[in-house]
Amino acid sequence: MSGSDEKNEEGQGRQPYSQYQLELYMGAILGGRKPITTTDPNKLEQEARKSMSPEGFNYVFGGAGEQATMEANRLAFRQWKLIPRFLRGSTAPRDLSIKLFGQTYNTPLLMAPIGVQAAYHPSGEKGVASACAALNVPYIYSTASSMVLEDVVASTTTTTPTSSSAPPSPPKWFQLYWPLDDEITASLLGRARAAGCTALVVTLDTFTMAWRPLDLDAGFLPFAKGEGNALGFSDPVFRHKFAEKFDGDTPETNVMAASLFWTGEVFSGQGHTWEDLATLRRLWGHGPIVLKGVLSVEDALLAAEHRFDGIVVSNHGGRQLDGVLPSLEMLPEIVDAVGHRLTVIFDSGIRTGADILKALSLGAKAVFVGRPIIYGLGIAGAEGAQHVLAGLLADLDQSMGLAGVKAVEALNRSMLRRINYGGDIKSSL
Ligand SMILES: Cc1cc2nc3c(=O)[nH]c(=O)nc-3n(C[C@H](O)[C@H](O)[C@H](O)COP(=O)(O)O)c2cc1C
Ligand SMILES: O=C(O)C(=O)c1ccccc1
């Protein structure tokens, strides 16, 4: 896949994803090559199931409870249908760029923060971050990462910034599972700042793990093996506090105790309140703060009242409280209530370009996508993740064209009609 970013006469660069469809056809026609894995979002899940370890696949795939919310996320997308327009002149080249917090982003897609990426493929966070960098997609580093923040950033940062051919690294964001101890929080945020993360995502909905039958039945909990703790174990303040409490031990000499100590810090946040968020703002000090996991108009209004820069309308991909509404259901109401006061981002259930179109038309300024990219990683490492990302962006680009829209900023609700055939996903196809 080419990583070129040439400028054309209309100012919007020829994007690395915009030729991907042609590249795949030509590879097949001229070279007899097949894509590295399927281009079909549903088959992708099946391919991942075959390639990944059962525990790894189930961890990514699984929802909470009976997966009612996870299924509802997909059903919600099926209920909105697009209304295309024609004969309005060429839509090419499409402008997928957006403005978020005063900065221009090439596309409205960001890689969702996903924990423990080395559990799905040895290239882990570095693999996904490099796939994102090749496509200019922002990478959001999770607090529960299996690789050290600074190492992941160094692995994707261009070492020769003066070279005119090298595209600049896309922005990086940092996702926080909020520790109880402010000194540890301060240290993590200071490191994220120093590593160049430009925005802070604070996840509200996962202060404790939900009831996840697939993982419970397999007894799979990455932290118990010391996985997903790299950020904490590499943190000087955390290490100091651990040594103080455990007689000079280090996370390396006493993995189990250090894992418990770390997870006790980052997954015990139910005590935090709206008032405590002031501390976070002070500790972060610079750049936007986005609250992830908002599902009610009331909490969205509170986020605006507390002057947060953004929210992610999300149900964590149906992995937390089973039975909650699909996040797409709440998106229009939340946008109407607070869209003029803060930036509304969306995630949970996006699988296709048309899904992204729908979320943006309902008022989201940008979207996060999680599982599909991790399936690509699990199947074929960084190359697989890049294939999925490029496919999703190419699909979005083409779907926009087919809908008769030239720029993301022109999307609006008049492009959508809600239909409800009732019943399950298949009957509403
Ligand atoms: C395996 C896995 C791990 C995740 N880890 C995190 C995490 O560490 N932090 C976080 O804020 N969200 C995490 N999420 C939630 C995602 O950021 C995102 O909200 C969700 O995946 C969106 O749904 P989708 O997978 O349908 O796109 C995780 C999701 C998955 C599937
Ligand atoms: O599994 C998740 O959804 C998640 O958010 C998480 C939390 C801790 C470690 C890894 C992932």
Tab-separated table of C-alpha atoms and ligand atoms in Angstrom:
chain	number	residue	atom	x	y	z
A	1	MET	CA	0.000	0.000	0.000
A	2	SER	CA	1.448	3.349	-0.927
A	3	GLY	CA	1.886	5.900	1.821
A	4	SER	CA	2.113	8.885	-0.539
A	5	ASP	CA	0.269	12.072	0.210
A	6	GLU	CA	0.560	14.141	-2.962
A	7	LYS	CA	-1.335	17.404	-3.222
A	8	ASN	CA	-3.756	17.770	-6.100
A	9	GLU	CA	-5.164	20.948	-7.598
A	10	GLU	CA	-8.015	21.112	-5.080
A	11	GLY	CA	-5.747	21.250	-2.084
A	12	GLN	CA	-6.850	17.984	-0.489
A	13	GLY	CA	-3.916	15.591	-0.792
A	14	ARG	CA	-4.331	12.317	-2.662
A	15	GLN	CA	-4.795	10.184	0.380
A	16	PRO	CA	-3.125	6.819	0.926
A	17	TYR	CA	-6.526	5.106	1.176
A	18	SER	CA	-8.110	6.690	-1.914
A	19	GLN	CA	-6.381	4.292	-4.326
A	20	TYR	CA	-6.867	1.207	-2.178
A	21	GLN	CA	-9.791	-0.220	-4.126
A	22	LEU	CA	-7.876	0.167	-7.406
A	23	GLU	CA	-4.763	-1.294	-5.790
A	24	LEU	CA	-6.704	-4.406	-4.758
A	25	TYR	CA	-8.326	-4.865	-8.180
A	26	MET	CA	-5.029	-4.316	-9.993
A	27	GLY	CA	-3.158	-6.620	-7.657
A	28	ALA	CA	-5.652	-9.350	-8.528
A	29	ILE	CA	-5.919	-8.636	-12.259
A	30	LEU	CA	-2.246	-8.014	-13.023
A	31	GLY	CA	-0.494	-9.903	-10.267
A	32	GLY	CA	-2.950	-12.615	-9.282
A	33	ARG	CA	-2.768	-11.349	-5.702
A	34	LYS	CA	-5.489	-11.511	-3.111
A	35	PRO	CA	-5.916	-8.990	-0.283
A	36	ILE	CA	-3.983	-9.939	2.857
A	37	THR	CA	-7.334	-10.844	4.373
A	38	THR	CA	-10.968	-10.365	3.481
A	39	THR	CA	-12.519	-6.963	2.728
A	40	ASP	CA	-15.867	-8.109	4.162
A	41	PRO	CA	-16.460	-6.848	7.706
A	42	ASN	CA	-18.439	-9.906	8.763
A	43	LYS	CA	-16.004	-12.399	7.284
A	44	LEU	CA	-13.199	-10.477	8.986
A	45	GLU	CA	-14.557	-11.600	12.328
A	46	GLN	CA	-14.604	-15.230	11.132
A	47	GLU	CA	-11.062	-14.983	9.781
A	48	ALA	CA	-9.881	-13.515	13.067
A	49	ARG	CA	-11.528	-16.355	14.944
A	50	LYS	CA	-9.482	-18.811	12.867
A	51	SER	CA	-6.160	-16.932	13.182
A	52	MET	CA	-6.102	-15.744	16.776
A	53	SER	CA	-5.721	-17.698	20.001
A	54	PRO	CA	-9.197	-18.594	21.343
A	55	GLU	CA	-8.619	-16.477	24.470
A	56	GLY	CA	-7.355	-13.497	22.485
A	57	PHE	CA	-10.178	-13.651	19.953
A	58	ASN	CA	-12.858	-14.089	22.599
A	59	TYR	CA	-11.472	-11.213	24.625
A	60	VAL	CA	-11.755	-8.851	21.648
A	61	PHE	CA	-15.013	-10.208	20.272
A	62	GLY	CA	-16.906	-10.649	23.508
A	63	GLY	CA	-19.519	-8.364	24.944
A	64	ALA	CA	-20.900	-8.247	28.444
A	65	GLY	CA	-23.764	-10.429	29.676
A	66	GLU	CA	-25.810	-11.956	26.886
A	67	GLN	CA	-24.317	-9.425	24.423
A	68	ALA	CA	-27.670	-7.678	24.066
A	69	THR	CA	-26.068	-4.230	23.858
A	70	MET	CA	-23.411	-5.420	21.460
A	71	GLU	CA	-26.092	-6.719	19.083
A	72	ALA	CA	-28.196	-3.602	19.574
A	73	ASN	CA	-25.247	-1.487	18.427
A	74	ARG	CA	-25.382	-3.177	15.020
A	75	LEU	CA	-29.169	-3.178	14.867
A	76	ALA	CA	-29.191	0.577	15.483
A	77	PHE	CA	-27.030	1.166	12.407
A	78	ARG	CA	-29.321	-1.019	10.306
A	79	GLN	CA	-32.310	1.103	11.243
A	80	TRP	CA	-30.901	4.263	9.694
A	81	LYS	CA	-30.900	4.273	5.902
A	82	LEU	CA	-29.120	6.704	3.595
A	83	ILE	CA	-30.828	8.788	0.911
A	84	PRO	CA	-28.364	9.462	-1.944
A	85	ARG	CA	-28.423	12.534	-4.227
A	86	PHE	CA	-27.315	12.646	-7.861
A	87	LEU	CA	-26.463	15.017	-10.701
A	88	ARG	CA	-24.863	17.613	-8.514
A	89	GLY	CA	-21.523	17.586	-10.308
A	90	SER	CA	-18.431	15.619	-9.404
A	91	THR	CA	-17.808	14.822	-5.786
A	92	ALA	CA	-14.170	13.875	-6.487
A	93	PRO	CA	-11.831	14.283	-4.801
A	94	ARG	CA	-13.736	14.007	-1.551
A	95	ASP	CA	-12.613	16.021	1.433
A	96	LEU	CA	-12.661	13.763	4.478
A	97	SER	CA	-10.796	16.211	6.657
A	98	ILE	CA	-12.286	17.568	9.871
A	99	LYS	CA	-11.399	20.155	12.475
A	100	LEU	CA	-11.203	18.903	16.036
A	101	PHE	CA	-10.200	21.228	18.865
A	102	GLY	CA	-8.779	23.723	16.370
A	103	GLN	CA	-6.576	21.165	14.613
A	104	THR	CA	-7.103	19.689	11.158
A	105	TYR	CA	-7.327	15.904	10.939
A	106	ASN	CA	-7.089	14.101	7.599
A	107	THR	CA	-10.107	11.906	8.199
A	108	PRO	CA	-12.912	11.660	10.797
A	109	LEU	CA	-11.652	8.260	12.018
A	110	LEU	CA	-9.509	7.658	15.093
A	111	MET	CA	-8.219	4.340	16.374
A	112	ALA	CA	-10.169	3.544	19.553
A	113	PRO	CA	-8.088	3.022	22.678
A	114	ILE	CA	-7.749	-0.744	23.050
A	115	GLY	CA	-5.910	-2.433	25.909
A	116	VAL	CA	-3.392	-5.290	25.837
A	117	GLN	CA	-2.722	-5.290	22.100
A	118	ALA	CA	0.238	-7.707	22.382
A	119	ALA	CA	-2.269	-10.353	23.498
A	120	TYR	CA	-3.688	-10.341	19.947
A	121	HIS	CA	-0.429	-10.274	17.952
A	122	PRO	CA	3.235	-9.945	19.013
A	123	SER	CA	3.562	-6.611	17.184
A	124	GLY	CA	0.917	-5.265	19.590
A	125	GLU	CA	0.617	-1.514	20.089
A	126	LYS	CA	3.613	-0.813	17.856
A	127	GLY	CA	1.947	-2.706	15.007
A	128	VAL	CA	-1.360	-0.870	15.316
A	129	ALA	CA	0.320	2.515	15.817
A	130	SER	CA	2.440	2.035	12.700
A	131	ALA	CA	-0.631	1.018	10.670
A	132	CYS	CA	-2.334	4.195	11.880
A	133	ALA	CA	0.719	6.324	11.086
A	134	ALA	CA	0.829	4.977	7.510
A	135	LEU	CA	-2.727	6.207	6.992
A	136	ASN	CA	-2.500	9.369	9.029
A	137	VAL	CA	-5.031	8.059	11.524
A	138	PRO	CA	-4.565	9.244	15.126
A	139	TYR	CA	-3.590	6.523	17.572
A	140	ILE	CA	-5.029	6.598	21.085
A	141	TYR	CA	-2.736	4.895	23.589
A	142	SER	CA	-4.638	2.974	26.297
A	143	THR	CA	-3.700	3.039	29.981
A	144	ALA	CA	-3.972	-0.776	29.754
A	145	SER	CA	-1.375	-1.113	26.983
A	146	SER	CA	1.038	-4.003	26.839
A	147	MET	CA	3.887	-1.822	25.556
A	148	VAL	CA	5.490	1.242	27.130
A	149	LEU	CA	4.064	4.564	25.888
A	150	GLU	CA	7.415	6.121	25.016
A	151	ASP	CA	8.490	3.005	23.067
A	152	VAL	CA	5.287	2.968	21.027
A	153	VAL	CA	5.619	6.665	20.224
A	154	ALA	CA	9.313	6.312	19.323
A	155	SER	CA	8.521	3.419	16.999
A	156	THR	CA	6.214	5.554	14.856
A	157	THR	CA	7.845	8.974	15.058
A	158	THR	CA	9.681	10.076	11.929
A	159	THR	CA	13.357	10.389	12.812
A	160	THR	CA	14.153	12.763	9.948
A	161	PRO	CA	11.664	15.585	10.357
A	162	THR	CA	13.477	17.692	7.760
A	163	SER	CA	12.896	15.172	4.970
A	164	SER	CA	10.226	16.680	2.744
A	165	SER	CA	8.913	13.312	1.539
A	166	ALA	CA	8.196	11.928	5.003
A	167	PRO	CA	4.642	12.754	6.089
A	168	PRO	CA	4.443	14.220	9.589
A	169	SER	CA	3.349	11.768	12.277
A	170	PRO	CA	-0.396	12.012	12.897
A	171	PRO	CA	-1.530	13.235	16.281
A	172	LYS	CA	-1.453	10.852	19.227
A	173	TRP	CA	-3.959	10.926	22.054
A	174	PHE	CA	-3.770	9.383	25.520
A	175	GLN	CA	-6.575	7.413	27.198
A	176	LEU	CA	-6.704	7.420	30.968
A	177	TYR	CA	-8.070	4.863	33.358
A	178	TRP	CA	-7.996	7.254	36.240
A	179	PRO	CA	-5.789	6.145	39.176
A	180	LEU	CA	-6.908	6.779	42.733
A	181	ASP	CA	-3.542	8.300	43.636
A	182	ASP	CA	-3.111	11.827	42.239
A	183	GLU	CA	0.683	11.521	42.247
A	184	ILE	CA	0.501	8.514	39.955
A	185	THR	CA	-2.056	10.289	37.765
A	186	ALA	CA	0.236	13.329	37.573
A	187	SER	CA	3.143	11.161	36.536
A	188	LEU	CA	1.152	9.361	33.786
A	189	LEU	CA	-0.213	12.621	32.413
A	190	GLY	CA	3.225	14.240	32.489
A	191	ARG	CA	4.607	11.334	30.476
A	192	ALA	CA	1.720	11.505	27.981
A	193	ARG	CA	2.374	15.212	27.527
A	194	ALA	CA	6.111	14.690	27.105
A	195	ALA	CA	5.468	11.921	24.552
A	196	GLY	CA	3.491	14.404	22.447
A	197	CYS	CA	-0.079	13.290	23.140
A	198	THR	CA	-2.283	16.219	22.214
A	199	ALA	CA	-5.609	15.209	23.791
A	200	LEU	CA	-6.665	13.308	26.893
A	201	VAL	CA	-9.526	10.782	26.788
A	202	VAL	CA	-10.873	9.896	30.232
A	203	THR	CA	-12.882	6.666	30.165
A	204	LEU	CA	-15.791	6.748	32.593
A	205	ASP	CA	-17.522	3.423	32.022
A	206	THR	CA	-14.842	0.876	32.962
A	207	PHE	CA	-13.877	1.485	36.571
A	208	THR	CA	-14.453	-2.195	37.029
A	209	MET	CA	-14.713	-5.080	34.557
A	210	ALA	CA	-18.246	-6.108	33.578
A	211	TRP	CA	-19.604	-9.683	33.681
A	212	ARG	CA	-17.991	-11.117	30.553
A	213	PRO	CA	-18.953	-14.781	30.171
A	214	LEU	CA	-16.451	-15.687	27.421
A	215	ASP	CA	-13.508	-14.520	29.529
A	216	LEU	CA	-14.937	-15.927	32.749
A	217	ASP	CA	-15.474	-19.360	31.210
A	218	ALA	CA	-11.911	-19.411	29.890
A	219	GLY	CA	-10.449	-17.867	33.035
A	220	PHE	CA	-8.807	-15.232	30.842
A	221	LEU	CA	-7.671	-12.064	32.599
A	222	PRO	CA	-4.618	-10.507	30.943
A	223	PHE	CA	-3.450	-8.622	34.047
A	224	ALA	CA	-3.091	-11.785	36.056
A	225	LYS	CA	-0.221	-12.651	33.713
A	226	GLY	CA	1.264	-9.187	34.062
A	227	GLU	CA	-0.037	-8.160	30.608
A	228	GLY	CA	-1.502	-4.727	30.029
A	229	ASN	CA	0.483	-3.153	32.830
A	230	ALA	CA	3.384	-1.683	30.851
A	231	LEU	CA	2.445	1.911	31.526
A	232	GLY	CA	2.303	1.387	35.271
A	233	PHE	CA	5.298	-0.908	35.552
A	234	SER	CA	7.444	1.625	33.667
A	235	ASP	CA	6.254	4.561	35.727
A	236	PRO	CA	8.783	5.956	38.208
A	237	VAL	CA	6.177	7.159	40.697
A	238	PHE	CA	4.281	3.862	40.590
A	239	ARG	CA	7.545	1.910	41.005
A	240	HIS	CA	8.587	4.048	43.946
A	241	LYS	CA	5.245	3.576	45.702
A	242	PHE	CA	5.288	-0.144	45.026
A	243	ALA	CA	8.811	-0.533	46.417
A	244	GLU	CA	7.829	1.435	49.531
A	245	LYS	CA	4.830	-0.777	50.182
A	246	PHE	CA	6.436	-4.103	49.223
A	247	ASP	CA	9.801	-3.956	50.927
A	248	GLY	CA	11.904	-2.854	47.993
A	249	ASP	CA	10.257	-5.197	45.482
A	250	THR	CA	10.007	-4.225	41.841
A	251	PRO	CA	7.252	-5.185	39.363
A	252	GLU	CA	9.814	-7.527	37.791
A	253	THR	CA	10.542	-9.404	41.018
A	254	ASN	CA	6.920	-9.557	42.177
A	255	VAL	CA	4.642	-9.491	39.140
A	256	MET	CA	1.478	-10.668	40.849
A	257	ALA	CA	1.591	-8.107	43.666
A	258	ALA	CA	2.510	-5.318	41.245
A	259	SER	CA	-0.357	-6.265	38.917
A	260	LEU	CA	-2.817	-6.204	41.791
A	261	PHE	CA	-1.437	-2.901	43.050
A	262	TRP	CA	-1.651	-1.344	39.561
A	263	THR	CA	-5.123	-2.629	38.710
A	264	GLY	CA	-6.288	-1.568	42.160
A	265	GLU	CA	-5.158	1.937	41.226
A	266	VAL	CA	-6.637	2.218	37.755
A	267	PHE	CA	-9.815	0.171	38.067
A	268	SER	CA	-11.158	1.580	41.305
A	269	GLY	CA	-12.381	4.882	39.969
A	270	GLN	CA	-15.983	4.600	41.003
A	271	GLY	CA	-15.220	7.000	43.819
A	272	HIS	CA	-14.401	9.851	41.455
A	273	THR	CA	-16.917	12.683	41.023
A	274	TRP	CA	-17.543	15.578	38.635
A	275	GLU	CA	-15.812	17.839	41.152
A	276	ASP	CA	-12.662	15.677	41.060
A	277	LEU	CA	-12.376	16.306	37.351
A	278	ALA	CA	-10.963	19.739	38.214
A	279	THR	CA	-7.884	17.913	39.491
A	280	LEU	CA	-7.492	16.182	36.158
A	281	ARG	CA	-7.718	19.447	34.305
A	282	ARG	CA	-5.014	20.914	36.532
A	283	LEU	CA	-2.777	17.860	36.160
A	284	TRP	CA	-3.234	17.648	32.376
A	285	GLY	CA	-2.673	21.358	32.064
A	286	HIS	CA	-2.737	21.607	28.306
A	287	GLY	CA	-4.928	20.483	25.458
A	288	PRO	CA	-8.463	19.160	25.275
A	289	ILE	CA	-10.028	16.635	27.648
A	290	VAL	CA	-12.660	14.270	26.271
A	291	LEU	CA	-14.933	12.152	28.486
A	292	LYS	CA	-15.554	8.701	26.997
A	293	GLY	CA	-18.609	6.606	27.739
A	294	VAL	CA	-21.326	9.266	27.987
A	295	LEU	CA	-24.769	7.846	27.215
A	296	SER	CA	-27.227	10.252	28.831
A	297	VAL	CA	-28.236	13.798	27.961
A	298	GLU	CA	-27.847	14.622	31.665
A	299	ASP	CA	-24.184	13.609	31.793
A	300	ALA	CA	-23.548	15.340	28.465
A	301	LEU	CA	-24.967	18.553	29.950
A	302	LEU	CA	-22.806	18.126	33.045
A	303	ALA	CA	-19.747	17.693	30.814
A	304	ALA	CA	-20.630	20.980	29.111
A	305	GLU	CA	-21.285	22.740	32.416
A	306	HIS	CA	-17.894	21.575	33.679
A	307	ARG	CA	-16.414	22.966	30.481
A	308	PHE	CA	-15.010	19.784	29.067
A	309	ASP	CA	-13.899	19.989	25.473
A	310	GLY	CA	-15.568	16.852	24.235
A	311	ILE	CA	-17.413	13.620	24.951
A	312	VAL	CA	-17.444	10.221	23.302
A	313	VAL	CA	-20.974	8.863	23.075
A	314	SER	CA	-20.080	5.218	23.635
A	315	ASN	CA	-21.166	2.055	25.393
A	316	HIS	CA	-17.656	0.611	25.166
A	317	GLY	CA	-18.674	-1.618	22.267
A	318	GLY	CA	-21.247	-3.393	24.461
A	319	ARG	CA	-18.515	-4.646	26.794
A	320	GLN	CA	-19.618	-2.960	30.002
A	321	LEU	CA	-23.205	-2.664	31.250
A	322	ASP	CA	-25.195	-5.122	29.162
A	323	GLY	CA	-28.674	-3.861	28.416
A	324	VAL	CA	-27.758	-0.219	27.899
A	325	LEU	CA	-28.964	1.585	24.803
A	326	PRO	CA	-27.012	1.390	21.580
A	327	SER	CA	-24.893	4.522	21.567
A	328	LEU	CA	-26.215	5.495	18.111
A	329	GLU	CA	-29.699	5.756	19.646
A	330	MET	CA	-28.542	8.505	22.002
A	331	LEU	CA	-26.346	10.358	19.526
A	332	PRO	CA	-28.923	12.759	17.973
A	333	GLU	CA	-30.390	13.791	21.348
A	334	ILE	CA	-26.975	14.372	22.840
A	335	VAL	CA	-25.823	16.360	19.806
A	336	ASP	CA	-28.969	18.511	20.036
A	337	ALA	CA	-28.387	19.123	23.738
A	338	VAL	CA	-24.658	19.908	23.775
A	339	GLY	CA	-23.297	19.877	20.214
A	340	HIS	CA	-23.003	23.665	20.204
A	341	ARG	CA	-21.018	23.642	23.464
A	342	LEU	CA	-18.572	20.789	23.056
A	343	THR	CA	-17.286	18.279	20.506
A	344	VAL	CA	-19.319	15.081	20.249
A	345	ILE	CA	-17.429	11.987	19.110
A	346	PHE	CA	-19.065	8.585	18.607
A	347	ASP	CA	-18.129	4.922	18.936
A	348	SER	CA	-19.580	1.393	19.322
A	349	GLY	CA	-20.576	-0.823	16.448
A	350	ILE	CA	-19.007	0.857	13.407
A	351	ARG	CA	-18.082	-1.748	10.801
A	352	THR	CA	-18.432	-0.033	7.394
A	353	GLY	CA	-17.929	3.274	5.616
A	354	ALA	CA	-21.711	3.717	5.509
A	355	ASP	CA	-21.802	3.348	9.315
A	356	ILE	CA	-19.324	6.211	9.620
A	357	LEU	CA	-21.437	8.287	7.221
A	358	LYS	CA	-24.490	7.653	9.379
A	359	ALA	CA	-22.803	8.611	12.652
A	360	LEU	CA	-21.373	11.794	11.134
A	361	SER	CA	-24.727	12.680	9.531
A	362	LEU	CA	-26.369	12.320	12.938
A	363	GLY	CA	-23.975	14.938	14.269
A	364	ALA	CA	-20.800	13.233	15.483
A	365	LYS	CA	-17.692	15.211	14.578
A	366	ALA	CA	-15.483	12.107	14.502
A	367	VAL	CA	-15.662	8.390	15.281
A	368	PHE	CA	-13.516	5.792	17.004
A	369	VAL	CA	-13.350	2.256	15.609
A	370	GLY	CA	-12.147	-0.651	17.740
A	371	ARG	CA	-12.588	-4.354	17.032
A	372	PRO	CA	-12.233	-4.493	13.205
A	373	ILE	CA	-8.718	-3.062	13.316
A	374	ILE	CA	-7.721	-5.447	16.073
A	375	TYR	CA	-9.068	-8.351	13.997
A	376	GLY	CA	-6.782	-7.171	11.176
A	377	LEU	CA	-3.906	-7.094	13.666
A	378	GLY	CA	-4.721	-10.581	14.919
A	379	ILE	CA	-4.848	-11.981	11.389
A	380	ALA	CA	-1.758	-10.365	9.880
A	381	GLY	CA	-0.044	-7.988	12.317
A	382	ALA	CA	0.550	-4.343	11.339
A	383	GLU	CA	-0.144	-5.108	7.692
A	384	GLY	CA	-3.492	-6.636	8.559
A	385	ALA	CA	-4.440	-3.657	10.724
A	386	GLN	CA	-3.440	-1.298	7.911
A	387	HIS	CA	-5.514	-3.289	5.413
A	388	VAL	CA	-8.614	-2.951	7.569
A	389	LEU	CA	-8.067	0.756	8.195
A	390	ALA	CA	-7.389	1.495	4.523
A	391	GLY	CA	-10.451	-0.499	3.514
A	392	LEU	CA	-12.671	1.335	5.972
A	393	LEU	CA	-11.425	4.731	4.820
A	394	ALA	CA	-11.689	3.809	1.122
A	395	ASP	CA	-15.228	2.541	1.768
A	396	LEU	CA	-16.105	5.784	3.568
A	397	ASP	CA	-14.633	7.866	0.734
A	398	GLN	CA	-16.537	5.953	-1.936
A	399	SER	CA	-19.761	5.804	0.069
A	400	MET	CA	-19.655	9.565	0.441
A	401	GLY	CA	-19.247	9.908	-3.317
A	402	LEU	CA	-22.089	7.485	-3.980
A	403	ALA	CA	-24.302	9.431	-1.577
A	404	GLY	CA	-23.512	12.608	-3.554
A	405	VAL	CA	-21.471	14.335	-0.879
A	406	LYS	CA	-18.122	16.012	-1.435
A	407	ALA	CA	-17.040	16.938	2.074
A	408	VAL	CA	-17.592	15.596	5.564
A	409	GLU	CA	-18.744	19.002	6.687
A	410	ALA	CA	-21.692	18.799	4.245
A	411	LEU	CA	-23.161	15.709	5.950
A	412	ASN	CA	-26.452	16.245	7.762
A	413	ARG	CA	-29.598	14.477	8.917
A	414	SER	CA	-31.517	15.117	5.700
A	415	MET	CA	-29.456	12.257	4.251
A	416	LEU	CA	-31.047	9.749	6.600
A	417	ARG	CA	-34.408	8.121	7.180
A	418	ARG	CA	-35.118	5.892	10.135
A	419	ILE	CA	-37.038	2.730	9.422
A	420	ASN	CA	-38.004	0.037	11.836
A	421	TYR	CA	-39.022	-3.310	10.496
A	422	GLY	CA	-38.884	-4.699	14.026
A	423	GLY	CA	-37.377	-8.025	14.947
A	424	ASP	CA	-33.758	-9.049	14.794
A	425	ILE	CA	-30.891	-7.873	12.654
A	426	LYS	CA	-31.643	-10.223	9.748
A	427	SER	CA	-35.267	-9.165	9.434
A	428	SER	CA	-34.277	-5.493	9.272
A	429	LEU	CA	-31.672	-5.923	6.529
B	1	LIG	C1	-10.388	-5.696	23.284
B	1	LIG	C2	-10.858	-4.326	23.668
B	1	LIG	C3	-10.138	-3.603	24.595
B	1	LIG	C4	-10.545	-2.307	24.926
B	1	LIG	N1	-9.777	-1.578	25.780
B	1	LIG	C5	-10.121	-0.296	26.037
B	1	LIG	C6	-9.270	0.512	26.826
B	1	LIG	O1	-8.213	0.099	27.259
B	1	LIG	N2	-9.671	1.775	27.076
B	1	LIG	C7	-10.857	2.290	26.587
B	1	LIG	O2	-11.193	3.447	26.852
B	1	LIG	N3	-11.666	1.546	25.823
B	1	LIG	C8	-11.308	0.272	25.528
B	1	LIG	N4	-12.109	-0.467	24.704
B	1	LIG	C9	-13.323	0.133	24.123
B	1	LIG	C10	-12.995	0.814	22.770
B	1	LIG	O3	-12.214	1.974	22.964
B	1	LIG	C11	-14.270	1.243	22.030
B	1	LIG	O4	-15.091	1.998	22.876
B	1	LIG	C12	-15.066	0.070	21.471
B	1	LIG	O5	-14.210	-0.952	21.007
B	1	LIG	C13	-15.934	0.568	20.342
B	1	LIG	O6	-16.700	-0.440	19.815
B	1	LIG	P1	-16.310	-1.271	18.486
B	1	LIG	O7	-15.308	-2.271	18.901
B	1	LIG	O8	-17.620	-1.863	18.106
B	1	LIG	O9	-15.773	-0.283	17.464
B	1	LIG	C14	-11.721	-1.764	24.356
B	1	LIG	C15	-12.445	-2.498	23.418
B	1	LIG	C16	-12.010	-3.770	23.061
B	1	LIG	C17	-12.790	-4.515	21.993
B	2	LIG	O1	-11.569	-4.840	27.751
B	2	LIG	C1	-11.932	-3.646	27.743
B	2	LIG	O2	-12.974	-3.278	27.210
B	2	LIG	C2	-11.114	-2.667	28.394
B	2	LIG	O3	-11.477	-1.528	28.429
B	2	LIG	C3	-9.863	-3.067	29.002
B	2	LIG	C4	-9.660	-2.772	30.304
B	2	LIG	C5	-8.497	-3.173	30.884
B	2	LIG	C6	-7.553	-3.847	30.167
B	2	LIG	C7	-7.756	-4.135	28.859
B	2	LIG	C8	-8.917	-3.729	28.247
